[in-house]
Coordinates of C-alpha atoms in Angstrom, one line a residue:
X1 CA -2.5 24.9 2.7
X2 CA -1.1 23.1 5.6
X3 CA 0.9 20.9 3.3
X4 CA 3.0 24.0 2.5
X5 CA 3.7 24.8 6.1
X6 CA 4.8 21.2 6.3
X7 CA 7.2 21.3 3.4
X8 CA 10.2 23.0 4.9
X9 CA 7.7 25.0 7.0
X10 CA 7.0 26.8 3.8
X11 CA 3.4 27.4 3.1
X12 CA 3.9 28.2 -0.6
X13 CA 1.3 30.5 -2.1
X14 CA 2.3 32.0 -5.4
X15 CA 0.5 35.1 -6.5
X16 CA 1.4 36.6 -9.9
X17 CA 0.5 40.3 -10.1
X18 CA 0.4 41.4 -13.7
X19 CA 0.5 45.0 -15.0
X20 CA -1.6 46.4 -17.9
X21 CA -5.2 45.4 -18.6
X22 CA -6.9 43.0 -21.0
X23 CA -10.5 43.1 -21.9
X24 CA -12.7 40.8 -19.8
X25 CA -13.3 38.5 -22.7
X26 CA -9.6 37.7 -23.3
X27 CA -8.7 34.2 -22.6
X28 CA -5.5 33.0 -21.0
X29 CA -3.0 32.1 -23.6
X30 CA -3.9 34.6 -26.4
X31 CA -0.5 35.3 -28.0
X32 CA -0.6 39.0 -28.7
X33 CA 1.6 41.8 -27.4
X34 CA -1.3 43.1 -25.4
X35 CA -1.4 40.0 -23.2
X36 CA 2.3 39.9 -22.3
X37 CA 4.1 42.0 -19.8
X38 CA 6.0 42.0 -16.5
X39 CA 4.8 39.9 -13.5
X40 CA 4.9 40.1 -9.8
X41 CA 5.0 36.8 -7.9
X42 CA 4.0 36.9 -4.2
X43 CA 4.7 34.0 -1.9
X44 CA 3.6 33.2 1.6
X45 CA 6.2 31.3 3.7
X46 CA 8.8 30.4 1.1
X47 CA 11.1 29.5 4.0
X48 CA 13.2 27.1 1.9
X49 CA 14.3 29.9 -0.4
X50 CA 14.0 27.8 -3.5
X51 CA 11.8 30.0 -5.5
X52 CA 14.2 32.9 -6.0
X53 CA 16.6 30.9 -8.2
X54 CA 13.7 29.5 -10.3
X55 CA 12.5 33.0 -11.0
X56 CA 16.1 34.2 -11.8
X57 CA 16.1 31.6 -14.6
X58 CA 12.8 32.9 -15.9
X59 CA 13.9 36.5 -15.8
X60 CA 17.1 35.8 -17.7
X61 CA 15.2 34.3 -20.6
X62 CA 12.1 36.5 -20.5
X63 CA 13.3 40.1 -20.0
X64 CA 10.0 41.6 -21.1
X65 CA 8.1 39.5 -18.7
X66 CA 10.3 39.8 -15.6
X67 CA 8.9 38.5 -12.3
X68 CA 9.3 40.4 -9.0
X69 CA 8.9 38.3 -5.9
X70 CA 6.6 39.6 -3.1
X71 CA 5.6 37.8 0.1
X72 CA 2.2 37.5 1.7
X73 CA 1.6 36.6 5.3
X74 CA 2.9 33.1 6.4
X75 CA -0.6 31.9 7.1
X76 CA -3.1 30.0 4.9
X77 CA -6.1 31.8 6.3
X78 CA -4.5 35.2 5.9
X79 CA -3.3 34.5 2.4
X80 CA -6.7 33.3 1.3
X81 CA -8.3 36.4 2.9
X82 CA -6.0 38.7 1.0
X83 CA -6.6 36.9 -2.2
X84 CA -10.4 37.0 -1.8
X85 CA -10.3 40.7 -0.9
X86 CA -8.3 41.6 -4.0
X87 CA -10.4 39.4 -6.3
X88 CA -13.7 40.8 -5.0
X89 CA -12.6 44.5 -5.2
X90 CA -13.1 46.1 -8.6
X91 CA -10.5 48.8 -7.8
X92 CA -7.7 46.7 -6.4
X93 CA -6.7 43.9 -8.8
X94 CA -3.2 43.4 -7.5
X95 CA -3.3 39.7 -7.8
X96 CA -3.7 38.3 -11.3
X97 CA -2.3 34.8 -11.2
X98 CA -2.5 32.8 -8.0
X99 CA -1.0 29.6 -6.7
X100 CA -4.0 28.4 -4.6
X101 CA -4.3 25.5 -2.2
X102 CA -6.0 22.6 -4.1
X103 CA -9.1 22.9 -2.0
X104 CA -9.7 26.5 -3.0
X105 CA -10.1 25.8 -6.7
X106 CA -13.8 25.1 -6.6
X107 CA -14.6 28.1 -4.4
X108 CA -12.6 30.5 -6.5
X109 CA -14.0 29.1 -9.8
X110 CA -17.6 29.2 -8.5
X111 CA -17.2 32.8 -7.4
X112 CA -15.9 33.8 -10.8
X113 CA -12.6 34.9 -9.5
X114 CA -10.4 32.7 -11.8
X115 CA -10.8 32.0 -15.5
X116 CA -11.0 28.7 -17.3
X117 CA -7.7 27.7 -18.9
X118 CA -7.0 26.0 -22.2
X119 CA -6.0 22.4 -21.6
X120 CA -3.7 22.3 -24.6
X121 CA -1.3 24.9 -23.2
X122 CA -0.2 22.6 -20.3
X123 CA 1.4 19.1 -20.1
X124 CA -1.5 17.6 -18.2
X125 CA -0.9 14.1 -19.6
X126 CA 2.6 14.1 -17.9
X127 CA 1.1 14.7 -14.4
X128 CA 0.1 12.1 -11.9
X129 CA -3.6 11.6 -12.9
X130 CA -5.4 12.3 -9.6
X131 CA -3.8 15.8 -9.3
X132 CA -5.5 17.0 -12.5
X133 CA -8.9 16.5 -10.8
X134 CA -8.0 19.0 -8.1
X135 CA -7.7 21.7 -10.8
X136 CA -11.2 21.3 -12.3
X137 CA -14.6 22.6 -11.4
X138 CA -17.9 21.8 -13.2
X139 CA -16.0 19.9 -15.8
X140 CA -13.6 22.7 -16.8
X141 CA -9.9 23.3 -16.1
X142 CA -9.6 26.3 -13.8
X143 CA -6.0 25.9 -12.7
X144 CA -2.8 23.8 -13.4
X145 CA -1.4 21.5 -10.7
X146 CA 2.0 22.7 -9.4
X147 CA 2.8 20.8 -6.3
X148 CA 1.1 17.7 -4.9
X149 CA 1.1 15.8 -1.6
X150 CA -0.3 12.8 0.1
X151 CA -0.3 11.6 3.7
X152 CA 2.0 8.8 4.7
X153 CA 2.3 6.6 7.7
X154 CA 5.8 7.0 9.3
X155 CA 6.9 4.3 11.6
X156 CA 9.9 3.2 13.7
X157 CA 11.8 0.6 11.7
X158 CA 14.0 -0.4 14.6
X159 CA 11.1 -1.1 16.9
X160 CA 9.1 -3.1 14.4
X161 CA 12.2 -5.1 13.4
X162 CA 12.9 -5.9 17.1
X163 CA 9.3 -7.2 17.4
X164 CA 9.6 -9.1 14.1
X165 CA 6.4 -7.5 12.5
X166 CA 5.9 -5.7 9.2
X167 CA 4.5 -2.2 9.1
X168 CA 0.7 -2.2 9.5
X169 CA -1.5 -2.4 6.4
X170 CA -4.8 -2.3 8.2
X171 CA -6.4 -0.3 11.1
X172 CA -6.6 -3.5 13.2
X173 CA -2.8 -4.0 12.9
X174 CA -2.1 -0.3 13.6
X175 CA -4.3 -0.4 16.7
X176 CA -2.8 -3.6 18.0
X177 CA 0.8 -2.5 17.5
X178 CA 0.0 1.0 18.9
X179 CA -1.7 -0.6 22.0
X180 CA 0.7 -3.4 22.7
X181 CA 4.1 -2.7 21.2
X182 CA 4.5 1.1 21.8
X183 CA 4.2 0.9 25.6
X184 CA 7.0 -1.7 25.8
X185 CA 9.4 0.9 24.3
X186 CA 8.1 3.9 26.3
X187 CA 6.3 5.3 23.2
X188 CA 2.9 6.7 22.4
X189 CA 1.1 4.7 19.8
X190 CA -0.3 6.9 16.9
X191 CA -0.8 10.5 16.1
X192 CA -1.9 12.7 13.3
X193 CA -3.0 16.4 13.2
X194 CA -5.9 16.6 15.5
X195 CA -6.1 20.2 16.6
X196 CA -9.3 21.8 15.2
X197 CA -7.9 23.4 12.0
X198 CA -7.6 22.3 8.4
X199 CA -5.3 19.4 9.3
X200 CA -8.0 17.8 11.3
X201 CA -10.4 18.1 8.4
X202 CA -7.8 16.3 6.3
X203 CA -7.3 13.5 8.8
X204 CA -11.1 13.1 9.2
X205 CA -11.6 12.9 5.4
X206 CA -8.9 10.3 5.1
X207 CA -10.5 8.2 7.8
X208 CA -13.9 8.4 6.1
X209 CA -12.5 7.8 2.6
X210 CA -10.4 4.9 3.8
X211 CA -13.6 3.2 5.2
X212 CA -15.2 3.6 1.8
X213 CA -17.3 6.7 2.6
X214 CA -17.6 10.2 1.3
X215 CA -18.5 13.7 2.7
X216 CA -20.0 15.6 -0.2
X217 CA -21.0 14.8 -3.8
X218 CA -21.9 16.7 -6.9
X219 CA -19.5 19.6 -6.4
X220 CA -20.8 20.1 -2.9
X221 CA -24.5 20.1 -3.8
X222 CA -25.2 16.7 -2.2
X223 CA -24.4 15.7 1.4
X224 CA -23.2 12.0 1.6
X225 CA -21.6 11.8 5.0
X226 CA -24.4 10.2 6.9
X227 CA -23.3 6.6 6.3
X228 CA -22.0 3.5 8.1
X229 CA -18.6 4.1 6.4
X230 CA -18.3 7.6 7.8
X231 CA -19.3 6.4 11.3
X232 CA -16.6 3.7 11.0
X233 CA -13.9 6.3 10.0
X234 CA -14.7 8.8 12.7
X235 CA -15.2 6.0 15.1
X236 CA -11.6 4.8 14.4
X237 CA -10.2 8.2 15.5
X238 CA -12.5 8.5 18.5
X239 CA -11.7 5.0 19.7
X240 CA -8.0 5.7 19.5
X241 CA -8.3 8.5 22.0
X242 CA -10.7 6.7 24.2
X243 CA -8.5 3.6 24.4
X244 CA -5.3 5.5 24.8
X245 CA -3.3 4.4 21.7
X246 CA -3.8 7.9 20.4
X247 CA -2.4 10.2 23.2
X248 CA -4.5 13.1 24.3
X249 CA -1.6 15.4 23.5
X250 CA -2.3 14.6 19.9
X251 CA -5.5 16.6 20.2
X252 CA -3.3 19.7 20.2
X253 CA -1.0 18.7 17.3
X254 CA -0.7 20.4 14.0
X255 CA 1.9 19.2 11.4
X256 CA 4.9 20.6 13.1
X257 CA 4.0 19.5 16.6
X258 CA 3.3 16.0 15.5
X259 CA 6.5 15.9 13.4
X260 CA 8.5 17.0 16.5
X261 CA 7.0 14.3 18.7
X262 CA 8.0 11.6 16.2
X263 CA 11.5 12.8 15.6
X264 CA 12.0 13.3 19.3
X265 CA 11.4 9.6 19.7
X266 CA 8.0 9.8 21.4
X267 CA 5.8 8.0 18.8
X268 CA 5.7 4.6 17.2
X269 CA 3.4 5.8 14.3
X270 CA 2.7 9.1 12.7
X271 CA 0.4 10.3 9.9
X272 CA 2.0 13.3 8.2
X273 CA 3.2 14.7 4.9
X274 CA 6.5 13.6 3.3
X275 CA 8.3 16.6 4.7
X276 CA 8.1 14.9 8.1
X277 CA 10.0 11.9 6.8
X278 CA 12.8 14.3 5.6
X279 CA 12.9 16.0 9.0
X280 CA 12.9 12.8 11.0
X281 CA 15.6 11.3 8.9
X282 CA 17.9 14.3 9.1
X283 CA 21.0 14.6 11.3
X284 CA 20.0 15.7 14.8
X285 CA 16.8 13.7 14.8
X286 CA 16.6 11.2 17.6
X287 CA 15.3 8.6 15.1
X288 CA 17.5 9.3 12.1
X289 CA 18.1 6.1 10.2
X290 CA 15.2 4.4 11.8
X291 CA 12.3 5.9 9.9
X292 CA 10.1 4.0 7.5
X293 CA 7.1 5.1 5.4
X294 CA 4.1 3.2 4.0
X295 CA 0.7 4.2 2.6
X296 CA -1.9 5.0 5.2
X297 CA -3.7 1.9 6.4
X298 CA -7.5 1.3 6.1
X299 CA -10.0 -1.2 7.5
X300 CA -9.0 -4.0 5.2
X301 CA -5.8 -2.9 3.5
X302 CA -4.2 0.3 2.3
X303 CA -6.4 3.3 2.9
X304 CA -7.0 6.6 1.1
X305 CA -5.0 9.8 1.6
X306 CA -6.3 13.2 0.9
X307 CA -4.5 15.1 -1.9
X308 CA -2.5 18.1 -0.8
X309 CA -0.7 20.6 -2.9
X310 CA -1.3 23.8 -4.8
X311 CA -2.6 24.8 -8.2
X312 CA -1.7 27.8 -10.4
X313 CA -4.7 29.8 -11.5
X314 CA -5.2 33.0 -13.6
X315 CA -7.5 35.6 -12.1
X316 CA -10.5 36.7 -14.1
X317 CA -9.2 40.2 -14.3
X318 CA -5.6 39.2 -15.4
X319 CA -4.1 41.8 -17.8
X320 CA -1.3 39.7 -19.2
X321 CA -2.9 36.2 -19.6
X322 CA -0.3 35.0 -22.1
X323 CA 2.5 35.8 -19.8
X324 CA 0.6 34.1 -17.0
X325 CA 0.1 31.0 -19.1
X326 CA 3.8 31.0 -20.2
X327 CA 5.0 31.3 -16.5
X328 CA 2.7 28.5 -15.5
X329 CA 4.1 26.3 -18.3
X330 CA 7.6 27.1 -17.1
X331 CA 6.9 26.3 -13.5
X332 CA 5.4 22.9 -14.5
X333 CA 8.1 21.9 -16.9
X334 CA 10.2 18.8 -16.2
X335 CA 13.3 20.8 -15.4
X336 CA 11.7 23.2 -13.0
X337 CA 9.6 20.5 -11.4
X338 CA 12.8 18.6 -10.6
X339 CA 14.1 21.7 -8.8
X340 CA 10.9 22.1 -6.9
X341 CA 11.7 18.8 -5.4
X342 CA 15.5 19.1 -5.0
X343 CA 15.6 22.7 -3.9
X344 CA 12.2 23.1 -2.2
X345 CA 11.6 19.5 -0.9
X346 CA 8.1 19.8 -2.4
X347 CA 6.5 16.8 -4.1
X348 CA 6.3 17.5 -7.9
X349 CA 3.3 16.8 -10.1
X350 CA 5.3 15.2 -12.9
X351 CA 4.8 11.4 -12.9
X352 CA 8.2 10.5 -14.4
X353 CA 10.2 12.1 -11.5
X354 CA 8.9 9.6 -9.0
X355 CA 10.7 6.8 -10.9
X356 CA 14.0 8.7 -11.5
X357 CA 16.7 6.5 -9.9
X358 CA 18.8 9.6 -8.8
X359 CA 15.8 11.2 -7.2
X360 CA 14.7 8.0 -5.5
X361 CA 18.2 7.6 -3.9
X362 CA 18.0 11.2 -2.6
X363 CA 14.3 10.9 -1.5
X364 CA 13.6 7.2 -0.7
X365 CA 10.0 7.9 0.1
X366 CA 9.1 8.8 -3.5
X367 CA 7.8 5.3 -4.6
X368 CA 5.6 5.2 -1.6
X369 CA 4.4 8.7 -2.1
X370 CA 3.6 7.9 -5.8
X371 CA 1.5 5.0 -4.7
X372 CA -0.3 7.1 -2.1
X373 CA -1.0 10.0 -4.6
X374 CA -2.3 7.5 -7.2
X375 CA -4.8 6.2 -4.6
X376 CA -5.6 9.6 -3.1
X377 CA -8.8 11.6 -3.3
X378 CA -9.4 15.4 -3.2
X379 CA -11.0 17.1 -0.3
X380 CA -14.7 17.6 -0.6
X381 CA -15.3 19.9 -3.5
X382 CA -17.5 22.9 -2.6
X383 CA -17.8 26.6 -3.4
X384 CA -18.1 27.0 0.4
X385 CA -15.2 24.8 1.3
X386 CA -14.0 27.1 4.2
X387 CA -17.4 26.5 5.9
X388 CA -17.4 22.8 5.2
X389 CA -13.9 22.5 6.7
X390 CA -14.9 24.3 9.9
X391 CA -17.9 22.1 10.4
X392 CA -15.8 18.9 9.9
X393 CA -13.2 20.2 12.3
X394 CA -15.6 21.0 15.1
X395 CA -17.7 17.9 14.9
X396 CA -14.8 15.4 14.6
X397 CA -13.0 17.1 17.5
X398 CA -16.1 16.7 19.6
X399 CA -16.2 13.0 18.7
X400 CA -12.5 12.5 19.5
X401 CA -12.8 14.3 22.9
X402 CA -15.9 12.2 23.9
X403 CA -18.4 15.1 23.7
X404 CA -20.4 13.2 21.2
X405 CA -20.5 9.6 20.0
X406 CA -19.3 9.0 16.4
X407 CA -22.9 8.1 15.5
X408 CA -24.3 11.4 16.8
X409 CA -21.3 13.3 15.4
X410 CA -22.0 12.0 11.9
X411 CA -25.7 12.9 12.1
X412 CA -24.8 16.4 13.3
X413 CA -22.3 16.9 10.5
X414 CA -24.8 15.8 7.9
X415 CA -27.3 18.5 9.2
X416 CA -24.6 21.2 9.3
X417 CA -23.4 20.4 5.8
X418 CA -26.9 20.4 4.4
X419 CA -27.4 23.9 5.9
X420 CA -24.2 25.1 4.3
X421 CA -25.1 23.7 0.9
X422 CA -28.4 25.5 0.9
X423 CA -27.0 29.0 1.9

């Protein structure tokens, strides 16, 4: 859920805790009195403070289904752990509707922790098409997209203008500019999020995808990473550190550290989520007014970002599934999605908002973000995603620090992922 730490340093994880009980066979959306009731919404890291006003609007118009806001720890790992503990325990059942990171959908669905949802209750056709795929597992809808995200390449407009070159569209251009232009201005070349944590798994997947490769197939049942494309992608990251156009400091960067390096005027290029564009363009930033954003580059043209964001899911033991479905429909409505962007600085899932002239004036990166989301791909789908991510992080970090060649790293990753898939 690092996208949410990024967005206003808010790692948004909604958990709707419902009171009452519905029989295990009840499906979300049944419109009887037994399936409606008050809700408790828990959030981890809502540091932008946007959610309270949204819930006040709901409470005014739904007095019998009032939502109480509760916070979970401001950590993706801790939030997931608390959700998993509740969903496993037959005697707890505090959490009934969850806003889960997009890469948790497969895991939670495979474990039987969340229930399938009726597609006709939600405006899926109004969403950016790729985000719907993050909410499905085994051909069924198990969640509803709420917030999306995609990586962007931020760059110094003033420096590239001085050099008379456009922003890079390919890895070769990015490498050349980072190696030759950045030092002339006392800058480091390029950084992403390269500390061994979920952010590195995302950066690695983007490099592999951009080269035309993949990591897993068939909902995690087939390992596909042992390929020339994966070696090229991981080799791109390892080469950057070895040749120096990726600074060694970047091996310790998460979202916030990399954003700070860019807005302090220490980097020519940065891969990050859109929140970093907002921060770097704000008053007080050393580079305010000089920040541009383009889609991530790839070997021969625009590359592929990994989709970020979160999905709203209803727990298998939810006692008020109709209230849950109604709240999800409210939070994904056009009016509320607009406020998710304007109040929370979080990218909405509604496609039409990316072409709204008023919003584009306020958030100039929206057209680029839309382009990136439409070309993006989800993280590897697996019911054991947490283990998959840890393996990717460890192996790719070893390649970037020179402990293994990219070729050896890919072979090792294929072996480790095969072991995970057979557990």
